[in-house]
Short mmCIF file of C-alpha atoms in Angstrom, two decimals:
data_model
loop_
_atom_site.label_atom_id
_atom_site.label_comp_id
_atom_site.label_asym_id
_atom_site.label_seq_id
_atom_site.Cartn_x
_atom_site.Cartn_y
_atom_site.Cartn_z
CA MET A 253 -47.47 40.96 229.95
CA VAL A 254 -45.54 43.22 227.63
CA GLN A 255 -47.18 43.93 224.29
CA ILE A 256 -44.69 43.06 221.58
CA PRO A 257 -45.63 44.50 218.19
CA ALA A 258 -46.81 41.86 215.76
CA GLU A 259 -44.45 40.86 212.98
CA LEU A 260 -44.59 43.27 210.05
CA PRO A 261 -45.88 42.29 206.58
CA ALA A 262 -42.77 41.29 204.58
CA ALA A 263 -42.02 38.34 206.84
CA ALA A 264 -45.36 36.95 205.64
CA LEU A 265 -43.96 35.93 202.22
CA PRO A 266 -45.04 32.50 200.94
CA PRO A 267 -42.85 29.98 202.83
CA LYS A 268 -41.22 28.67 199.65
CA ILE A 269 -40.18 32.11 198.46
CA LEU A 270 -38.93 33.02 201.94
CA ALA A 271 -36.87 29.82 202.14
CA ARG A 272 -35.36 30.46 198.72
CA LYS A 273 -34.55 34.07 199.59
CA ARG A 274 -32.79 32.87 202.72
CA GLU A 275 -30.76 30.35 200.72
CA ILE A 276 -29.69 33.14 198.41
CA LEU A 277 -28.81 35.29 201.39
CA ALA A 278 -26.66 32.52 202.86
CA GLY A 279 -24.79 32.17 199.56
CA ALA A 280 -24.42 35.93 199.23
CA SER A 281 -23.05 36.08 202.79
CA ARG A 282 -20.32 33.61 201.87
CA VAL A 283 -19.23 35.78 198.95
CA PHE A 284 -19.42 38.97 201.02
CA ARG A 285 -17.25 37.42 203.72
CA ARG A 286 -14.74 36.24 201.14
CA GLN A 287 -14.38 39.32 198.97
CA GLY A 288 -16.01 42.16 200.89
CA LEU A 289 -19.40 43.81 200.64
CA HIS A 290 -18.45 46.54 198.19
CA ALA A 291 -16.45 44.37 195.82
CA THR A 292 -19.31 41.89 195.40
CA GLY A 293 -21.76 42.19 192.53
CA MET A 294 -25.01 40.36 191.78
CA ARG A 295 -23.12 38.32 189.18
CA ASP A 296 -20.79 36.92 191.90
CA VAL A 297 -23.76 36.00 194.04
CA ALA A 298 -25.44 34.20 191.15
CA ALA A 299 -22.21 32.30 190.41
CA GLU A 300 -21.85 31.23 194.05
CA LEU A 301 -25.36 29.75 193.94
CA ALA A 302 -25.00 28.32 190.44
CA MET A 303 -28.03 30.35 189.40
CA THR A 304 -28.48 32.41 186.26
CA ALA A 305 -28.39 36.17 186.85
CA GLY A 306 -31.95 36.32 185.50
CA ASN A 307 -33.16 33.87 188.10
CA LEU A 308 -31.40 35.81 190.88
CA TYR A 309 -33.06 39.05 189.72
CA TYR A 310 -36.42 37.32 190.04
CA TYR A 311 -35.83 37.17 193.81
CA PHE A 312 -33.90 40.41 194.30
CA GLU A 313 -34.09 43.41 192.02
CA ASN A 314 -30.53 44.49 192.92
CA LYS A 315 -27.86 44.28 195.60
CA GLU A 316 -29.58 46.96 197.67
CA ALA A 317 -32.75 44.84 197.81
CA LEU A 318 -30.70 41.84 198.89
CA LEU A 319 -29.03 43.81 201.69
CA ALA A 320 -32.35 45.25 202.78
CA PHE A 321 -33.84 41.76 202.96
CA CYS A 322 -30.90 40.68 205.09
CA GLN A 323 -31.64 43.45 207.60
CA GLU A 324 -35.38 42.80 207.49
CA ASP A 325 -34.87 39.13 208.10
CA ALA A 326 -32.46 39.76 210.99
CA LEU A 327 -34.90 42.21 212.55
CA ALA A 328 -37.85 39.85 212.08
CA GLY A 329 -35.79 37.25 213.94
CA LEU A 330 -35.05 39.71 216.75
CA LEU A 331 -38.74 40.63 217.05
CA ARG A 332 -39.69 36.97 217.28
CA LEU A 333 -37.01 36.54 219.94
CA ALA A 334 -38.38 39.53 221.90
CA ARG A 335 -41.92 38.10 221.82
CA ARG A 336 -40.74 34.75 223.11
CA CYS A 337 -38.57 36.23 225.88
CA ALA A 338 -41.28 38.55 227.15
CA GLY A 339 -43.92 35.82 227.14
CA ASN A 340 -44.20 32.82 229.47
CA GLU A 341 -44.73 34.94 232.60
CA ARG A 342 -40.98 35.39 232.98
CA PRO A 343 -39.89 38.01 235.54
CA PRO A 344 -38.67 41.10 233.64
CA ALA A 345 -34.98 40.85 234.64
CA GLN A 346 -35.00 37.23 233.52
CA ALA A 347 -36.71 38.08 230.24
CA LEU A 348 -34.27 40.89 229.55
CA ALA A 349 -31.26 38.66 230.26
CA LEU A 350 -32.58 36.04 227.84
CA LEU A 351 -33.27 38.65 225.19
CA LEU A 352 -29.76 40.13 225.40
CA VAL A 353 -28.00 36.79 225.14
CA GLY A 354 -30.25 35.84 222.24
CA HIS A 355 -29.56 39.15 220.51
CA VAL A 356 -25.78 38.69 220.62
CA VAL A 357 -26.03 35.11 219.35
CA ARG A 358 -28.47 35.96 216.53
CA LEU A 359 -26.50 38.95 215.33
CA ASN A 360 -23.13 37.21 215.28
CA GLU A 361 -23.97 33.67 214.31
CA GLY A 362 -26.63 34.51 211.76
CA THR A 363 -25.88 37.18 209.20
CA PRO A 364 -22.30 38.36 208.80
CA GLY A 365 -21.55 41.41 210.90
CA SER A 366 -20.81 43.73 208.04
CA LEU A 367 -24.29 43.10 206.72
CA ALA A 368 -26.02 43.59 210.02
CA HIS A 369 -24.31 46.95 210.25
CA PHE A 370 -25.25 47.95 206.73
CA GLU A 371 -26.15 51.62 206.80
CA VAL A 372 -29.91 51.88 206.54
CA GLU A 373 -29.50 55.61 205.86
CA ALA A 374 -28.09 54.68 202.46
CA LEU A 375 -31.26 52.88 201.40
CA GLY A 376 -34.00 54.48 199.34
CA GLU A 377 -37.70 54.15 200.07
CA PRO A 378 -39.63 51.88 200.35
CA LEU A 379 -36.84 49.54 201.54
CA ARG A 380 -35.78 51.93 204.24
CA GLY A 381 -39.24 52.44 205.75
CA GLY A 382 -39.79 48.75 206.43
CA ILE A 383 -36.46 48.36 208.16
CA LEU A 384 -36.86 51.45 210.30
CA ALA A 385 -40.33 50.33 211.38
CA ARG A 386 -38.96 46.98 212.54
CA ARG A 387 -36.00 48.58 214.21
CA ASN A 388 -38.27 50.93 216.14
CA ALA A 389 -40.58 48.09 217.09
CA TYR A 390 -37.65 46.17 218.53
CA GLU A 391 -36.36 49.14 220.49
CA LEU A 392 -39.86 49.68 221.84
CA ALA A 393 -40.07 46.06 222.97
CA LEU A 394 -36.81 46.44 224.86
CA ARG A 395 -37.97 49.68 226.43
CA ARG A 396 -41.24 48.15 227.58
CA LEU A 397 -39.45 45.23 229.18
CA ILE A 398 -37.23 47.63 231.12
CA ALA A 399 -40.23 49.74 232.16
CA ARG A 400 -41.95 46.60 233.41
CA GLY A 401 -38.84 45.82 235.49
CA VAL A 402 -38.87 49.28 237.04
CA GLU A 403 -42.60 48.99 237.84
CA ALA A 404 -42.07 45.58 239.42
CA GLY A 405 -39.25 46.95 241.59
CA ALA A 406 -36.66 44.65 240.00
CA PHE A 407 -34.82 47.60 238.43
CA ARG A 408 -33.78 50.84 240.14
CA PRO A 409 -36.49 53.54 240.14
CA GLU A 410 -34.09 56.05 238.50
CA VAL A 411 -33.63 53.86 235.42
CA GLU A 412 -35.03 55.59 232.34
CA PRO A 413 -36.22 52.91 229.93
CA ARG A 414 -35.33 54.89 226.80
CA LEU A 415 -31.74 55.60 227.81
CA ALA A 416 -31.23 52.18 229.35
CA ALA A 417 -32.45 50.53 226.13
CA LEU A 418 -30.04 52.64 224.07
CA ALA A 419 -27.12 51.69 226.31
CA LEU A 420 -27.97 48.00 225.98
CA LEU A 421 -28.45 48.21 222.21
CA GLY A 422 -25.16 50.03 221.80
CA ALA A 423 -23.26 47.37 223.70
CA VAL A 424 -24.83 44.38 221.96
CA ASN A 425 -24.91 45.84 218.43
CA TRP A 426 -21.25 46.88 218.63
CA THR A 427 -20.27 43.21 218.96
CA VAL A 428 -20.63 42.80 215.18
CA LYS A 429 -17.70 45.22 214.79
CA TRP A 430 -15.26 42.99 216.65
CA PHE A 431 -16.73 39.49 216.95
CA ALA A 432 -14.54 36.94 215.19
CA ALA A 433 -16.29 33.65 214.47
CA GLY A 434 -14.17 30.64 215.30
CA ARG A 435 -11.59 32.65 217.25
CA GLY A 436 -11.75 33.35 220.97
CA LYS A 437 -15.08 33.19 222.76
CA SER A 438 -18.30 32.06 221.15
CA ALA A 439 -21.18 34.47 220.59
CA ARG A 440 -23.02 32.70 223.40
CA GLU A 441 -20.17 33.19 225.91
CA ILE A 442 -19.88 36.84 224.95
CA GLY A 443 -23.65 37.23 225.22
CA LEU A 444 -23.64 35.77 228.73
CA ALA A 445 -20.75 37.96 229.95
CA PHE A 446 -22.35 41.09 228.48
CA THR A 447 -25.73 40.25 229.96
CA ASP A 448 -24.27 39.66 233.39
CA GLN A 449 -22.73 43.13 233.31
CA LEU A 450 -25.60 44.97 231.63
CA VAL A 451 -28.57 43.57 233.55
CA ARG A 452 -26.77 43.96 236.89
CA GLY A 453 -26.40 47.64 236.14
CA LEU A 454 -30.17 48.02 236.18
CA LEU A 455 -30.99 45.97 239.30
CA ALA A 456 -32.54 47.56 242.37
CA PRO A 457 -30.54 47.07 245.59
CA HIS A 458 -31.04 43.53 246.88
CA ALA A 459 -32.80 42.45 243.68
CA SER A 460 -31.18 39.53 241.88
CA PHE A 461 -31.42 37.63 238.63
CA ARG A 462 -29.86 34.54 237.15
CA LEU A 463 -28.29 34.06 233.73
CA PRO A 464 -30.34 31.98 231.29
CA THR A 465 -29.59 28.26 230.88
CA PRO A 466 -28.46 26.78 227.54
CA ALA A 467 -31.89 25.15 227.15
CA GLU A 468 -33.68 28.46 227.63
CA ILE A 469 -31.43 30.13 225.06
CA ASP A 470 -31.97 27.32 222.52
CA ASP A 471 -35.70 27.54 223.06
CA VAL A 472 -36.03 31.26 222.31
CA LEU A 473 -33.67 31.03 219.33
CA ARG A 474 -35.36 28.07 217.62
CA GLU A 475 -36.07 28.68 213.96
CA ASN A 476 -39.58 27.29 213.62
CA GLU A 477 -42.52 29.64 213.87
CA ASP A 478 -44.73 29.74 216.95
CA ALA A 479 -48.21 28.27 216.64
CA ASN A 480 -50.63 31.10 217.35
CA MET B 152 -1.22 53.91 238.88
CA VAL B 153 -2.39 52.79 235.48
CA GLN B 154 0.06 53.29 232.64
CA ILE B 155 -1.66 55.32 229.95
CA PRO B 156 0.20 55.24 226.65
CA ALA B 157 1.82 58.57 225.82
CA GLU B 158 0.23 60.69 223.15
CA LEU B 159 1.23 59.62 219.65
CA PRO B 160 3.33 61.82 217.31
CA ALA B 161 0.77 63.65 215.12
CA ALA B 162 -0.68 65.53 218.12
CA ALA B 163 2.77 67.10 218.45
CA LEU B 164 2.24 69.45 215.51
CA PRO B 165 3.45 73.04 216.00
CA PRO B 166 0.73 74.73 218.12
CA LYS B 167 -0.12 77.30 215.41
CA ILE B 168 -0.64 74.66 212.74
CA LEU B 169 -2.68 72.52 215.13
CA ALA B 170 -4.87 75.49 216.05
CA ARG B 171 -5.44 76.37 212.39
CA LYS B 172 -6.26 72.75 211.53
CA ARG B 173 -8.82 72.71 214.33
CA GLU B 174 -10.42 75.91 213.04
CA ILE B 175 -10.71 74.32 209.63
CA LEU B 176 -12.19 71.22 211.18
CA ALA B 177 -14.79 73.31 213.04
CA GLY B 178 -15.76 75.03 209.79
CA ALA B 179 -15.87 71.74 207.92
CA SER B 180 -18.08 70.28 210.65
CA ARG B 181 -20.61 73.06 210.13
CA VAL B 182 -20.81 72.28 206.41
CA PHE B 183 -20.97 68.52 207.02
CA ARG B 184 -23.85 68.98 209.47
CA ARG B 185 -25.67 71.22 207.01
CA GLN B 186 -25.31 69.28 203.79
CA GLY B 187 -24.08 65.83 204.79
CA LEU B 188 -20.66 64.22 204.78
CA HIS B 189 -20.81 62.71 201.31
CA ALA B 190 -22.25 65.76 199.56
CA THR B 191 -19.51 68.05 200.89
CA GLY B 192 -16.40 68.77 198.86
CA MET B 193 -13.17 70.59 199.74
CA ARG B 194 -14.45 73.58 197.77
CA ASP B 195 -17.46 73.91 200.12
CA VAL B 196 -15.17 73.74 203.14
CA ALA B 197 -12.91 76.45 201.72
CA ALA B 198 -15.95 78.66 201.00
CA GLU B 199 -17.28 78.24 204.55
CA LEU B 200 -13.94 79.44 205.91
CA ALA B 201 -13.46 82.16 203.31
CA MET B 202 -10.15 80.52 202.34
CA THR B 203 -8.82 79.84 198.88
CA ALA B 204 -8.88 76.18 197.89
CA GLY B 205 -5.09 76.37 197.55
CA ASN B 206 -4.69 77.52 201.11
CA LEU B 207 -7.00 74.74 202.36
CA TYR B 208 -4.94 72.15 200.47
CA TYR B 209 -1.86 73.42 202.30
CA TYR B 210 -3.39 72.11 205.53
CA PHE B 211 -5.22 69.04 204.19
CA GLU B 212 -4.32 67.17 201.04
CA ASN B 213 -7.92 66.02 200.51
CA LYS B 214 -11.20 65.29 202.29
CA GLU B 215 -9.91 61.94 203.48
CA ALA B 216 -7.00 63.66 205.26
CA LEU B 217 -9.42 66.10 206.87
CA LEU B 218 -11.62 63.28 208.13
CA ALA B 219 -8.63 61.34 209.37
CA PHE B 220 -7.41 64.39 211.29
CA CYS B 221 -10.84 64.71 212.85
CA GLN B 222 -10.62 61.14 214.15
CA GLU B 223 -7.02 61.57 215.27
CA ASP B 224 -7.86 64.74 217.13
CA ALA B 225 -10.91 63.16 218.79
CA LEU B 226 -8.83 60.17 219.85
CA ALA B 227 -5.99 62.36 221.12
CA GLY B 228 -8.59 64.13 223.25
CA LEU B 229 -9.89 60.81 224.58
CA LEU B 230 -6.36 59.66 225.42
CA ARG B 231 -5.70 62.88 227.32
CA LEU B 232 -9.00 62.36 229.14
CA ALA B 233 -8.01 58.79 230.04
CA ARG B 234 -4.67 59.94 231.45
CA ARG B 235 -6.31 62.57 233.60
CA CYS B 236 -9.03 60.24 234.90
CA ALA B 237 -6.60 57.47 235.81
CA GLY B 238 -4.20 59.86 237.54
CA ASN B 239 -4.69 61.66 240.84
CA GLU B 240 -4.87 58.45 242.90
CA ARG B 241 -8.57 58.10 242.11
CA PRO B 242 -10.14 54.75 243.07
CA PRO B 243 -10.67 52.73 239.87
CA ALA B 244 -14.49 52.75 239.91
CA GLN B 245 -14.38 56.52 240.34
CA ALA B 246 -11.85 56.93 237.55
CA LEU B 247 -13.89 54.75 235.20
CA ALA B 248 -17.08 56.69 235.94
CA LEU B 249 -15.33 59.96 235.16
CA LEU B 250 -13.86 58.58 231.96
CA LEU B 251 -17.21 57.31 230.68
CA VAL B 252 -19.03 60.59 231.32
CA GLY B 253 -16.15 62.49 229.71
CA HIS B 254 -16.20 60.15 226.71
CA VAL B 255 -19.90 60.74 226.01
CA VAL B 256 -19.52 64.50 226.35
CA ARG B 257 -16.40 64.70 224.15
CA LEU B 258 -17.84 62.55 221.43
CA ASN B 259 -21.17 64.34 221.19
CA GLU B 260 -20.29 67.93 221.94
CA GLY B 261 -17.02 68.00 220.07
CA THR B 262 -16.90 66.60 216.56
CA PRO B 263 -20.19 65.83 214.84
CA GLY B 264 -21.29 62.26 215.33
CA SER B 265 -21.16 61.27 211.70
CA LEU B 266 -17.49 62.19 211.66
CA ALA B 267 -16.61 60.36 214.82
CA HIS B 268 -18.15 57.27 213.28
CA PHE B 269 -16.32 57.67 210.02
CA GLU B 270 -15.27 54.25 208.85
CA VAL B 271 -11.57 53.90 209.46
CA GLU B 272 -11.62 50.77 207.29
CA ALA B 273 -12.15 53.03 204.29
CA LEU B 274 -8.90 54.94 204.87
CA GLY B 275 -5.67 54.15 203.12
CA GLU B 276 -2.28 53.97 204.84
CA PRO B 277 -0.62 55.83 206.49
CA LEU B 278 -3.74 57.66 207.72
CA ARG B 279 -5.32 54.47 208.88
CA GLY B 280 -2.37 53.22 210.93
CA GLY B 281 -2.19 56.30 213.13
CA ILE B 282 -5.88 56.16 213.94
CA LEU B 283 -5.87 52.46 214.71
CA ALA B 284 -2.86 52.88 217.02
CA ARG B 285 -4.67 55.58 219.00
CA ARG B 286 -7.87 53.60 219.09
CA ASN B 287 -6.05 50.57 220.45
CA ALA B 288 -4.21 52.69 223.01
CA TYR B 289 -7.52 54.04 224.27
CA GLU B 290 -9.10 50.62 224.49
CA LEU B 291 -6.06 49.39 226.38
CA ALA B 292 -6.31 52.27 228.85
CA LEU B 293 -9.93 51.37 229.54
CA ARG B 294 -9.04 47.71 229.94
CA ARG B 295 -6.26 48.48 232.42
CA LEU B 296 -8.55 50.63 234.50
CA ILE B 297 -11.07 47.80 234.70
CA ALA B 298 -8.32 45.28 235.57
CA ARG B 299 -7.16 47.59 238.34
CA GLY B 300 -10.72 47.66 239.71
CA VAL B 301 -10.91 43.87 239.70
CA GLU B 302 -7.54 43.61 241.48
CA ALA B 303 -8.63 46.16 244.08
CA GLY B 304 -11.83 44.19 244.74
CA ALA B 305 -14.04 47.06 243.57
CA PHE B 306 -15.27 45.08 240.57
CA ARG B 307 -16.53 41.49 240.54
CA PRO B 308 -13.78 38.87 240.17
CA GLU B 309 -15.54 37.32 237.12
CA VAL B 310 -15.31 40.58 235.14
CA GLU B 311 -13.08 40.12 232.10
CA PRO B 312 -11.45 43.45 231.33
CA ARG B 313 -11.40 42.93 227.56
CA LEU B 314 -15.09 42.06 227.25
CA ALA B 315 -16.16 44.63 229.81
CA ALA B 316 -14.25 47.35 227.95
CA LEU B 317 -15.93 46.35 224.68
CA ALA B 318 -19.38 46.49 226.28
CA LEU B 319 -18.67 49.97 227.65
CA LEU B 320 -17.23 51.22 224.36
CA GLY B 321 -20.20 49.89 222.43
CA ALA B 322 -22.67 51.68 224.68
CA VAL B 323 -20.86 55.04 224.71
CA ASN B 324 -19.80 55.07 221.05
CA TRP B 325 -23.31 54.22 219.88
CA THR B 326 -24.56 57.53 221.35
CA VAL B 327 -23.26 59.37 218.27
CA LYS B 328 -25.85 57.45 216.23
CA TRP B 329 -28.81 58.90 218.11
CA PHE B 330 -27.65 61.92 220.13
CA ALA B 331 -29.46 65.07 219.03
CA ALA B 332 -27.75 68.28 220.13
CA GLY B 333 -30.20 70.83 221.52
CA ARG B 334 -33.05 68.34 221.77
CA GLY B 335 -33.83 66.25 224.85
CA LYS B 336 -31.08 65.52 227.33
CA SER B 337 -27.61 67.02 227.17
CA ALA B 338 -24.56 64.88 226.46
CA ARG B 339 -23.60 65.28 230.11
CA GLU B 340 -26.96 64.02 231.40
CA ILE B 341 -26.80 61.06 229.05
CA GLY B 342 -23.22 60.39 230.10
CA LEU B 343 -24.20 60.34 233.77
CA ALA B 344 -27.19 58.03 233.26
CA PHE B 345 -25.09 55.64 231.14
CA THR B 346 -22.25 55.65 233.63
CA ASP B 347 -24.58 54.91 236.52
CA GLN B 348 -25.86 51.84 234.69
CA LEU B 349 -22.56 50.67 233.22
CA VAL B 350 -20.26 51.02 236.24
CA ARG B 351 -22.82 49.46 238.58
CA GLY B 352 -22.81 46.40 236.36
CA LEU B 353 -19.16 45.83 237.23
CA LEU B 354 -19.28 46.44 240.99
CA ALA B 355 -18.48 43.70 243.47
CA PRO B 356 -21.26 42.98 246.00
CA HIS B 357 -21.29 45.71 248.67
CA ALA B 358 -18.83 47.86 246.70
CA SER B 359 -20.09 51.32 245.84
CA PHE B 360 -19.12 54.35 243.78
CA ARG B 361 -20.42 57.86 243.27
CA LEU B 362 -21.08 59.71 240.05
CA PRO B 363 -18.58 62.47 239.24
CA THR B 364 -19.40 66.07 240.14
CA PRO B 365 -19.71 68.82 237.49
CA ALA B 366 -16.39 70.28 238.65
CA GLU B 367 -14.61 66.95 238.23
CA ILE B 368 -16.03 66.55 234.73
CA ASP B 369 -15.01 70.09 233.73
CA ASP B 370 -11.54 69.48 235.09
CA VAL B 371 -10.82 66.34 233.04
CA LEU B 372 -12.36 67.86 229.91
CA ARG B 373 -10.42 71.16 229.98
CA GLU B 374 -8.78 71.98 226.67
CA ASN B 375 -5.37 73.17 227.83
CA GLU B 376 -2.47 70.77 227.87
CA ASP B 377 -1.11 69.35 231.11
CA ALA B 378 2.23 70.60 232.33
CA ASN B 379 4.50 67.60 232.43
#
């Protein structure tokens, strides 16, 4: 079994606060999509949600905090996805395929792309630290899954988990730059085509894998928390 | 033979002007690396090159124009690379492998990463149009190469050239986010490892390809213009 790092503190907000923050994020995302990230102020977000500015500031100190929460929440979702994919005694190639499809769907159907690509370098501490820690934890999870595949003989012995993980992340993260919701292929179709190409590139000769089924994808993407 | 779009106008500057602009770009890159893209002004660039500000403004109207030239020049280099890789009757898988290695080397050893990733969305017209046209031409060249591989039976029949090209571009472009010159692997080593993984993912069963040799890579990356 791959060790997936436990979820980091901020996701452990009281459920009511977390739910409200996510509602605000959803409203903010609508405004961002409509008028652009830079042109949107906290006042516009409050108006969209029919909140007073004061009430909005109770949840988010400023726009930077709102954007940081968006990244944190997306990364917490990806970490949960990684834990679920790597669990259940799935063979590593299978687990990786499921994780990649899930990643593309989460990134493109959840938060708007421009937000997911928000430059973390622009953030001040302590916002930045929390996001980088989650980002590293996710990359590590991916790397460990690949290493497990190499050890099991499913992936070629020359595969270097660090580089392979970076190639995969580049391909799947870049989708937010060009994915167009409602036009052309769905995030799920794109995720499946990408995964077919990317996982095949790692396979040892004569090793095989199958693409995940819709039910498997739904299962790892479900919103409710796992009972531990 | 794949049709690679001809180089676009701006690369056809008088050779002396082009050479001087590239010198300025090299100097600017040193300052950007040292003190960051945002903190650097035209005055700092002029000082680095021991030019007067007035003389610098003769070549570049402002920092935006300098950054746009950097992108244009990088893309012109990539287009030249694509033409050379696709020429010479190379089998498509071989041509694609050479192009991907060359892409990673060019992007990471040429212009500094932060510049290559400069947000084209932030540019005004007409700077933006020229860059987008080159970017599209490059993507199209990649797509045609992949389509040629599918037609020739080298790549799997299910491969969709558009999606496959986007997966490849995501992986290789993302390298500028994490590549560290002088630390760890060279751009060429990374390019080879990426290419091995990415091209394999496209291969038809029982098809094979080999990684390019150092001499082949040097040849397609040479700086001098092709005699036409």
